[in-house]
CSV table of C-alpha atoms and ligand atoms in Angstrom, one decimal:
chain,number,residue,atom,x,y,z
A,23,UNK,CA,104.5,79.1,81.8
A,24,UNK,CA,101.6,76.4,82.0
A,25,UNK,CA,98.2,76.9,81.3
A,26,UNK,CA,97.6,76.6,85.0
A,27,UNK,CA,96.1,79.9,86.4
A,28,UNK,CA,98.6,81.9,88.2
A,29,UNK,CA,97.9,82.6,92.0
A,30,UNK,CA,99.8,85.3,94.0
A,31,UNK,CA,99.6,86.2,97.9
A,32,UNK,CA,102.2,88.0,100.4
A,33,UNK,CA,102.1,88.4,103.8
A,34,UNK,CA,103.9,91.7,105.8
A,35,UNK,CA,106.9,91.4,108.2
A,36,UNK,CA,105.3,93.7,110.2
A,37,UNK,CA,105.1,91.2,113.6
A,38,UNK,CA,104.8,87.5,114.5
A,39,UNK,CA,102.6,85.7,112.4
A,40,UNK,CA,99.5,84.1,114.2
A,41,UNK,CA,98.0,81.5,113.9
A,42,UNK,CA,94.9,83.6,112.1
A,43,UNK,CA,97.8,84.1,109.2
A,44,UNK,CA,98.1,80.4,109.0
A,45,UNK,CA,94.4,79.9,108.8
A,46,UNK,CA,93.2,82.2,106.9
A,47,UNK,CA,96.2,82.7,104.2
A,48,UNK,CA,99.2,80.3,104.4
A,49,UNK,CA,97.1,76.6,104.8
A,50,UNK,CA,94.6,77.5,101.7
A,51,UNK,CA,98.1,78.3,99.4
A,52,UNK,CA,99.7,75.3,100.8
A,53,UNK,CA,96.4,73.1,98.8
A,54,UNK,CA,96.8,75.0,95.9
A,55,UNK,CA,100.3,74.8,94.6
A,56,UNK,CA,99.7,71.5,92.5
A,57,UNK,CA,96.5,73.0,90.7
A,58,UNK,CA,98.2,76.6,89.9
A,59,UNK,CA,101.0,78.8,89.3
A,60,UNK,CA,101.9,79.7,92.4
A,61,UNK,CA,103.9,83.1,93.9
A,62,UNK,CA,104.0,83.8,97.4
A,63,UNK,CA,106.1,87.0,98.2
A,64,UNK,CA,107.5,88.8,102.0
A,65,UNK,CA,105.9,91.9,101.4
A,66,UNK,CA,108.7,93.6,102.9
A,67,UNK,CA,107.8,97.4,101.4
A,68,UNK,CA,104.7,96.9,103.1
A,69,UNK,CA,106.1,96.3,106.6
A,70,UNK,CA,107.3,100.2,106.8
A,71,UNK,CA,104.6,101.9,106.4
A,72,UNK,CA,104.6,101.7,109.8
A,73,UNK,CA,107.4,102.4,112.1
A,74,UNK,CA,109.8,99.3,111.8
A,75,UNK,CA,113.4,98.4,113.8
A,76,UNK,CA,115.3,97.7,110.9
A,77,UNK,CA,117.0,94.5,112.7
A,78,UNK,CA,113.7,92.6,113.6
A,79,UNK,CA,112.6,93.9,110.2
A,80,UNK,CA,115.7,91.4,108.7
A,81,UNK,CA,114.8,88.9,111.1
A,82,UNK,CA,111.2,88.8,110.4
A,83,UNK,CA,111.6,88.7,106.6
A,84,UNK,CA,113.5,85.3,107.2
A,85,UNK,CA,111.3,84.5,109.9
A,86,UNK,CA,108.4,84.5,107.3
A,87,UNK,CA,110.5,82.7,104.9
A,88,UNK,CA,110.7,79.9,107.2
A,89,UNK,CA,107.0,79.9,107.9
A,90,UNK,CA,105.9,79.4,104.5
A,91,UNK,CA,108.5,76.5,104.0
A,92,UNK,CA,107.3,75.2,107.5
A,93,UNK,CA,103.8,75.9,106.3
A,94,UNK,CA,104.2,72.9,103.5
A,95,UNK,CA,104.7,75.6,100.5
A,96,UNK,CA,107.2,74.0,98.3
A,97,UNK,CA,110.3,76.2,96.4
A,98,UNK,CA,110.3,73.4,94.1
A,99,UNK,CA,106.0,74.3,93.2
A,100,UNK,CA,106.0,77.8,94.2
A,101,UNK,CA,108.0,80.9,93.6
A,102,UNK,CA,109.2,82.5,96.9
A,103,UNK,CA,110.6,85.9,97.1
A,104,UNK,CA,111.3,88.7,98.5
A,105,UNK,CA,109.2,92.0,97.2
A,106,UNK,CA,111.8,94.1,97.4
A,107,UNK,CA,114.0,92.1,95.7
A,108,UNK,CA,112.3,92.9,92.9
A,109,UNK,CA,112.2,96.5,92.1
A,110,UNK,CA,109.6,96.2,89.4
A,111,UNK,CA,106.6,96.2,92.0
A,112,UNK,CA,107.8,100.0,93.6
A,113,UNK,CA,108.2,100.9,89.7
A,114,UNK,CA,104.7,100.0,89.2
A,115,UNK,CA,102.9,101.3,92.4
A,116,UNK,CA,104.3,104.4,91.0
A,117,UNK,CA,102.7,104.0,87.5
A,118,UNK,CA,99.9,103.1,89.1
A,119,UNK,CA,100.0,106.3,91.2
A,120,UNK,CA,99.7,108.2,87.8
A,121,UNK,CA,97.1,105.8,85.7
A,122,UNK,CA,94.9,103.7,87.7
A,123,UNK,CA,94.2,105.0,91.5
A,124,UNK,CA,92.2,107.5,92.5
A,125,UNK,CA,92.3,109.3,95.9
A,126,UNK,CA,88.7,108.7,96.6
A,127,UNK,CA,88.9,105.1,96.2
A,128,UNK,CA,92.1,105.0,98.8
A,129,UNK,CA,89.7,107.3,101.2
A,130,UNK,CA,87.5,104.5,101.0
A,131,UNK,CA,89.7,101.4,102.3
A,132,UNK,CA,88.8,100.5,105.8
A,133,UNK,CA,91.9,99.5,106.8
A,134,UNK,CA,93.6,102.8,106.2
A,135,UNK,CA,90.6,104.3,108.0
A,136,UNK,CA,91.2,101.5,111.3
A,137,UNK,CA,95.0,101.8,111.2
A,138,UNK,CA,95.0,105.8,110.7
A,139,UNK,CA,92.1,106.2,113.3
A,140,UNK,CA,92.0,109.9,114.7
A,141,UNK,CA,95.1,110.4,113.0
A,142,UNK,CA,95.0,110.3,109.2
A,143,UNK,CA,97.0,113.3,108.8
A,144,UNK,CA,99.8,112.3,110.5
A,145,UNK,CA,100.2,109.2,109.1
A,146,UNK,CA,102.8,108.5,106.5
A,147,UNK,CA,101.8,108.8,102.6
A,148,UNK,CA,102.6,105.3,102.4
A,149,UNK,CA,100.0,103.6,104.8
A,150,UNK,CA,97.4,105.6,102.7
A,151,UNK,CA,98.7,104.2,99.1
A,152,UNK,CA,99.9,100.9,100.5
A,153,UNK,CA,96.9,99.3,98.5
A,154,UNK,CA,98.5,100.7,95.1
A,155,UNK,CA,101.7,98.8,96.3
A,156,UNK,CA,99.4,95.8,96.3
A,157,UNK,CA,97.7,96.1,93.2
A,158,UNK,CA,101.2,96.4,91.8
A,159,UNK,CA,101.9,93.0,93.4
A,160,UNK,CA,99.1,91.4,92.2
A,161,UNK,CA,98.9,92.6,88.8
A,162,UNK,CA,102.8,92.4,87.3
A,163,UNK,CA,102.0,88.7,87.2
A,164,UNK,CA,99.1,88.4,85.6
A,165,UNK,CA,97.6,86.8,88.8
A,166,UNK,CA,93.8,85.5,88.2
A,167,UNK,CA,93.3,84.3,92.0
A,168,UNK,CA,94.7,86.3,95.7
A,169,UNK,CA,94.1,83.6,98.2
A,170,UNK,CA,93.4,85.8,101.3
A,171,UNK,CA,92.0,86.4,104.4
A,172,UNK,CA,88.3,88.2,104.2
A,173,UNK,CA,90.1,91.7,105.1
A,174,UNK,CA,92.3,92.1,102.0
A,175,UNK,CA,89.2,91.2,99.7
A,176,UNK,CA,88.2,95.2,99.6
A,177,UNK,CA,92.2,95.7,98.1
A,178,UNK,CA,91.6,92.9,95.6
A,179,UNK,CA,89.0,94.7,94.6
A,180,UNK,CA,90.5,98.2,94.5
A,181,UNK,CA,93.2,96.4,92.2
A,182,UNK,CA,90.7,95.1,89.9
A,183,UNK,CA,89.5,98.5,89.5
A,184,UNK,CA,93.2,100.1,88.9
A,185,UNK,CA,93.9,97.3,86.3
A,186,UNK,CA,90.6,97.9,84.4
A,187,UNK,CA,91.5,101.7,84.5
A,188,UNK,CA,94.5,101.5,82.9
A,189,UNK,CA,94.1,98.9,80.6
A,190,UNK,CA,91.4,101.3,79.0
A,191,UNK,CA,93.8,103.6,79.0
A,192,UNK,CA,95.8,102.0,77.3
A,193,UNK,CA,95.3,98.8,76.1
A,194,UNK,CA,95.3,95.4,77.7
A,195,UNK,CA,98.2,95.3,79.6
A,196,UNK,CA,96.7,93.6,82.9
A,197,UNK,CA,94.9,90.4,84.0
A,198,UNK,CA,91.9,91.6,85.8
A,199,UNK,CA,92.8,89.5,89.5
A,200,UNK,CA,90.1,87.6,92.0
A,201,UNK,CA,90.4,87.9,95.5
A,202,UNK,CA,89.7,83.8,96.8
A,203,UNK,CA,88.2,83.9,100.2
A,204,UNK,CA,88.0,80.6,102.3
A,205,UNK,CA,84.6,79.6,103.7
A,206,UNK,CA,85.5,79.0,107.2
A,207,UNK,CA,88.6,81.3,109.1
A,208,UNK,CA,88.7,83.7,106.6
A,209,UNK,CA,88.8,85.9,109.7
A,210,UNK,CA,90.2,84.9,112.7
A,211,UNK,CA,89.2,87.5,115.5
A,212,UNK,CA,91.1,88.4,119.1
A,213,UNK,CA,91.2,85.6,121.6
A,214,UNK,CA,90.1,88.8,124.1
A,215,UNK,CA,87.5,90.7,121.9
A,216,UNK,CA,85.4,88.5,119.3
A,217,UNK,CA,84.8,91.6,117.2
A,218,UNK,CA,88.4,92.4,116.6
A,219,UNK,CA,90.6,90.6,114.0
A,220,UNK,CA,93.6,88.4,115.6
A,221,UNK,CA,96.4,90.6,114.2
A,222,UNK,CA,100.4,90.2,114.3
A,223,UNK,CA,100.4,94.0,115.4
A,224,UNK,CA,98.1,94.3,118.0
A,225,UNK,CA,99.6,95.6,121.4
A,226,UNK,CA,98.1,93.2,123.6
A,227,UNK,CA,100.0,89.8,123.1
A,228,UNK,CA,97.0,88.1,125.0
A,229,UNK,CA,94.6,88.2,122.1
A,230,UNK,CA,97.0,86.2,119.7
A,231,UNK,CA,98.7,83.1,119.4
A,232,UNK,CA,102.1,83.4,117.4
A,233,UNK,CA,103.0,80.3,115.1
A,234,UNK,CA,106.4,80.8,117.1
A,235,UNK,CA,105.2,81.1,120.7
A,236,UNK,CA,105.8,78.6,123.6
A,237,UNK,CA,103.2,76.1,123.6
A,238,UNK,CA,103.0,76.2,126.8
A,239,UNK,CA,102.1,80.3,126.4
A,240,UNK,CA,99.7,79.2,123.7
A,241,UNK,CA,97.9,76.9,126.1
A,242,UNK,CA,97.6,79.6,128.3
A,243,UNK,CA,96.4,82.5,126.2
A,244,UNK,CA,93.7,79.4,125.6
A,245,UNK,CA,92.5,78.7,129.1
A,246,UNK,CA,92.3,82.5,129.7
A,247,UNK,CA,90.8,83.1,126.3
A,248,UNK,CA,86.7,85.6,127.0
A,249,UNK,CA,84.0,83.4,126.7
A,250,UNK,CA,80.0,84.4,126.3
A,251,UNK,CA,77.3,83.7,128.4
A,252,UNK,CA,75.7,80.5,128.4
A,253,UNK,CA,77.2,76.8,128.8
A,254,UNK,CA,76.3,75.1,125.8
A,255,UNK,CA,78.8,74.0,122.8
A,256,UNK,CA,77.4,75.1,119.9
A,257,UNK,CA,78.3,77.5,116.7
A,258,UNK,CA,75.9,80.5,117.1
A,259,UNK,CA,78.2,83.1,115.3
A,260,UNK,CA,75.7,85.8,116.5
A,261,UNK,CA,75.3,84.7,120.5
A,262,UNK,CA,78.1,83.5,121.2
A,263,UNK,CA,80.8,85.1,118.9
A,264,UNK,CA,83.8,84.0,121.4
A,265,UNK,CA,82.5,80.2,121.0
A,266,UNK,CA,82.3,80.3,117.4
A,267,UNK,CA,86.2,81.4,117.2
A,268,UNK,CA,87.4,78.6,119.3
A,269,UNK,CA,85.5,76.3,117.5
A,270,UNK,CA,86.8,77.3,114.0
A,271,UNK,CA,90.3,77.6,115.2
A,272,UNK,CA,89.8,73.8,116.3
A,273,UNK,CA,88.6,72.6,113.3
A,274,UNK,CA,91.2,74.1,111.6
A,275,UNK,CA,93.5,72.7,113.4
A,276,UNK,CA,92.4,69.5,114.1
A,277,UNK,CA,90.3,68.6,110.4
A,278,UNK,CA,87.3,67.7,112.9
A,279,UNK,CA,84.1,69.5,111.9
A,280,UNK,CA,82.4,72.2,113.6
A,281,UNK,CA,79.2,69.4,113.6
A,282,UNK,CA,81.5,67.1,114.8
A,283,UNK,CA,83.0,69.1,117.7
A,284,UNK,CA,79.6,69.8,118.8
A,285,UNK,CA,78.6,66.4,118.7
A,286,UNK,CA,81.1,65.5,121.1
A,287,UNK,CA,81.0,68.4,123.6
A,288,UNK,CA,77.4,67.6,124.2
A,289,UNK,CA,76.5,68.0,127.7
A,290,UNK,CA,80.1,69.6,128.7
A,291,UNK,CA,81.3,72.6,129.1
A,292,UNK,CA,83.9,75.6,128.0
A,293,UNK,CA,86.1,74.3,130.5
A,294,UNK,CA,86.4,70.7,128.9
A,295,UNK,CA,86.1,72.2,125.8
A,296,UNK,CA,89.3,75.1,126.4
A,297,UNK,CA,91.0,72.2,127.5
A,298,UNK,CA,90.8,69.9,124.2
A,299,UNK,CA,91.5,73.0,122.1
A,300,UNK,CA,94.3,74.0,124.8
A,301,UNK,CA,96.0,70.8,123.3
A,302,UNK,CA,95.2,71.1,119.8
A,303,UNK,CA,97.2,74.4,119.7
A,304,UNK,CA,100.2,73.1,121.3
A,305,UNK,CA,100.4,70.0,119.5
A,306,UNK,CA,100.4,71.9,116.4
A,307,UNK,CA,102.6,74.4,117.2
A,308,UNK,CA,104.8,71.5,118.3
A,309,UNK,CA,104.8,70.0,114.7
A,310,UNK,CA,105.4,73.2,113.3
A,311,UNK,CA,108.0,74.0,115.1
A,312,UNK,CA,109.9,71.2,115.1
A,313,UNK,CA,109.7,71.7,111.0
A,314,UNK,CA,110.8,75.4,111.4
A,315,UNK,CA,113.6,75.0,113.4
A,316,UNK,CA,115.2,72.4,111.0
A,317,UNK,CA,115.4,75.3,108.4
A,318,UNK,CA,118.6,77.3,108.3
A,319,UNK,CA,118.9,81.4,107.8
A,320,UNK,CA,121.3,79.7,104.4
A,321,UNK,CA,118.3,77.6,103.1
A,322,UNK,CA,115.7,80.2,103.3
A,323,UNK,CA,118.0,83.3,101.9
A,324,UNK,CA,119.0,80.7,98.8
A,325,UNK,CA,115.0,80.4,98.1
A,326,UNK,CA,114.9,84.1,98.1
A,327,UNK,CA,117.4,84.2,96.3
A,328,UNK,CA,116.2,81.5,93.6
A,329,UNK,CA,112.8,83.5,94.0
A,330,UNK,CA,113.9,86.7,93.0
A,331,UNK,CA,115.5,85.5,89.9
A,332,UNK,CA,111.9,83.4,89.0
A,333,UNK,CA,110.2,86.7,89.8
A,334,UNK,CA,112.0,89.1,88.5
A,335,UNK,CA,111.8,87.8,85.0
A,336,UNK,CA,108.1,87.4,84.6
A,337,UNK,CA,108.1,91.2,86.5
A,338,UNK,CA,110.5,92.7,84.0
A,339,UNK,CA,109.0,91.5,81.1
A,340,UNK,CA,105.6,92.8,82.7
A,341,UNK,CA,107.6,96.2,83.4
A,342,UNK,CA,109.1,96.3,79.7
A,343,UNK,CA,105.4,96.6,78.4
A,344,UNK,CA,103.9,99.5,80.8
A,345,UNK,CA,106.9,101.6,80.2
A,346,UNK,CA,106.5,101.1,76.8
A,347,UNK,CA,102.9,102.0,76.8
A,348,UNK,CA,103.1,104.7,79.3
A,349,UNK,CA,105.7,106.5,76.7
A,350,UNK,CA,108.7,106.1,79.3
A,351,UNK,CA,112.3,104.3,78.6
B,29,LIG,P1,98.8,93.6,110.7
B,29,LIG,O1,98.3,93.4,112.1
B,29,LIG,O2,100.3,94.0,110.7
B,29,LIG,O3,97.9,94.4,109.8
B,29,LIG,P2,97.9,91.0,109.9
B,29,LIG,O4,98.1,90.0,111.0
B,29,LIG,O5,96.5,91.5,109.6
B,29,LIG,O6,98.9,92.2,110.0
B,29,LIG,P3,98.7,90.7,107.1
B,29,LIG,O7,100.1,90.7,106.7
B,29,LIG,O8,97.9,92.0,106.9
B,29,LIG,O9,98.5,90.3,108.6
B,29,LIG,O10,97.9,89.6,106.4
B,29,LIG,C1,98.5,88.5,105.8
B,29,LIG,C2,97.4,87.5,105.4
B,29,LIG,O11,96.8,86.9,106.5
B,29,LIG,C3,96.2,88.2,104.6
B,29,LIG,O12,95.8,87.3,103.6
B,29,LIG,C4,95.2,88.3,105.7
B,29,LIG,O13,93.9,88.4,105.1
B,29,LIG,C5,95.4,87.1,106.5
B,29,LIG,N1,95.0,87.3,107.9
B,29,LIG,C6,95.5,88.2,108.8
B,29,LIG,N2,94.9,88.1,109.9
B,29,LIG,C7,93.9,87.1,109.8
B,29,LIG,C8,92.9,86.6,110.7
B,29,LIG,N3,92.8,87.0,111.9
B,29,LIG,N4,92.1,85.6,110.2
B,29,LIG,C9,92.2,85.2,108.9
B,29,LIG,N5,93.1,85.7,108.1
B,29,LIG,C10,94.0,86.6,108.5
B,30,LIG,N1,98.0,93.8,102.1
B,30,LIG,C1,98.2,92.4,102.4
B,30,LIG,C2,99.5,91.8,102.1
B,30,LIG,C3,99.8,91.9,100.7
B,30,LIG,C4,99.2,91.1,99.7
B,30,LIG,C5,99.8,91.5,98.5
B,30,LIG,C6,98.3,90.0,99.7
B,30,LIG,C7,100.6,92.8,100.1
B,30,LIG,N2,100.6,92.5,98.8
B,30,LIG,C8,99.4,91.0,97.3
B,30,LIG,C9,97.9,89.5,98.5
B,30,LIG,C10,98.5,89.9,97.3
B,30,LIG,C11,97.8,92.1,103.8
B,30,LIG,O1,97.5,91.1,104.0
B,30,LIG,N3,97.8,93.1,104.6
């Protein structure tokens, strides 16, 4: 490899990506694939630790391949691939298991604590350690940067910590990773409820807008999307949390800035404004759409395919040196 620094980031097939996906993951790797070494993976083993249907499981894998080609991430640039295509990263989480993770420091992730709620001891094993899975990820390549949204940055951390354990342990086996947040949609929240995150597997369709829904549903959702009090078009992130969504989801859409969208919704209202943003949406989705649909099921599993191979060397070679320090085969 290059002396380019090597990025990695995945997303889970575990529902429709959004368009808070897009903005706060998939655009920021699309800019970087010139400057780094880039690996973008289906996190498939992460999908089940929840309950998955194993046929929209399939689907969704491909589905996702298709959204990062859609996206603008390039097979030629990037390595694509599927994580369970490559063993090497359930070896490791194991490992990892063993020498690196501790229980309190999983007790402390707030995701497991919002996803587990009232019922952490029912839960499987595997939504608790899922962020051992991700260190794994992240650190079989040597990654320096994880492009995420602003919720993963608390597992980048947790695999720095696990890669600094072991390698004290013994020796320097890992890169020590950065989590790389953006400055503006890092966190995308409900399209009903400013203070929850837009997620793929939330329950109430309303909230989100899928990179794969109708544009005309998309418009919708929009037009009916809560609003706060007041009148005024301005980004006030604490008064009107509702406002200061829409407005970042249209400058990341559109390119216009925040300043600039004020500017021009001086003296109007939500209802002009929903209605600008309303087509901002649909013409994007539109685009992108039109680009998804012109990839085949052949293309994207042959970029798996070509992925896996790519990955699986670097991970094996990786693998060959923890078993070897660990005192295994
Ligand atoms: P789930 O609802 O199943 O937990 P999710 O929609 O949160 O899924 P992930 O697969 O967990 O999606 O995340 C993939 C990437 O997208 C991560 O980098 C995450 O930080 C980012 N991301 C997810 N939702 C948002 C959002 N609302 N705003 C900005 N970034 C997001
Ligand atoms: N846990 C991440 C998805 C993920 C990931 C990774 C992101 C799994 N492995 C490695 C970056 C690097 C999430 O977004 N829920």
């Amino acid at each position: 490899m290059t002396s380019k620094k090597t990025i990695f980031s995945g997303i889970k097939p575990s529902g429709d990506l959004t368009i808070g996906n897009y903005i706060g993951a998939i655009s920021q790797w699309v800019t970087m694939q010139d400057e780094y070494n880039c690996i973008f993976s289906v996190v498939d083993y992460h999908a089940i630790t929840v309950k998955q249907n194993p046929t929209d499981l399939r689907r969704r894998i491909l589905d996702i391949t298709k959204i990062y080609l859609a996206s603008g991430i390039n097979s030629k640039k990037s390595i694509i691939f599927q994580q369970s295509a490559v063993p090497a990263h359930t070896e490791l989480a194991w490992v990892l298991n063993c020498c690196g993770a501790y229980m309190a420091d999983l007790k402390k992730m707030t995701q497991f604590k919002d996803k587990a709620g009232d019922k952490q001891d029912s839960v499987s094993v595997g939504l608790f350690d899922y962020p051992v899975l991700m260190a794994a990820d992240i650190i079989l390549y040597d990654t320096q940067i994880v492009p995420v949204g602003d919720d993963q940055k608390q597992h980048v951390e947790l695999a720095r910590d696990i890669a600094k354990r072991f390698n004290n342990q013994y020796g320097p086996v890992f890169t020590i990773p950065e989590a790389m947040v953006k400055k503006e949609g890092a966190r995308i929240m409900s399209l009903n409820d400013p203070s929850k995150k837009m997620a793929k597997s939330d329950e109430n369709p309303a909230g989100a807008i899928a990179l794969l829904d109708e544009p005309e549903i998309a418009r919708k959702k929009i037009m009916k999307a809560v609003t706060d009090s007041g009148s005024e078009i301005i980004y006030d992130q604490k008064n009107k949390p509702a406002l200061a969504n829409l407005l970042t989801i249209h400058s990341s859409l559109s390119g216009e800035s925040i300043k600039s969208l004020e500017k021009k919704f001086t003296g109007k209202g939500y209802g002009d404004f929903k209605k600008e943003l309303a087509e901002v949406v649909a013409v994007f989705l539109i685009d992108f759409q039109k680009k998804f649909n012109k990839i085949s099921d052949v293309d994207a599993k042959k970029i798996l395919e070509k992925g896996r191979k790519q990955a699986t060397k670097i991970a094996e070679e990786k693998m060959g040196k923890v078993r070897g320090v660990v005192g295994v085969r």
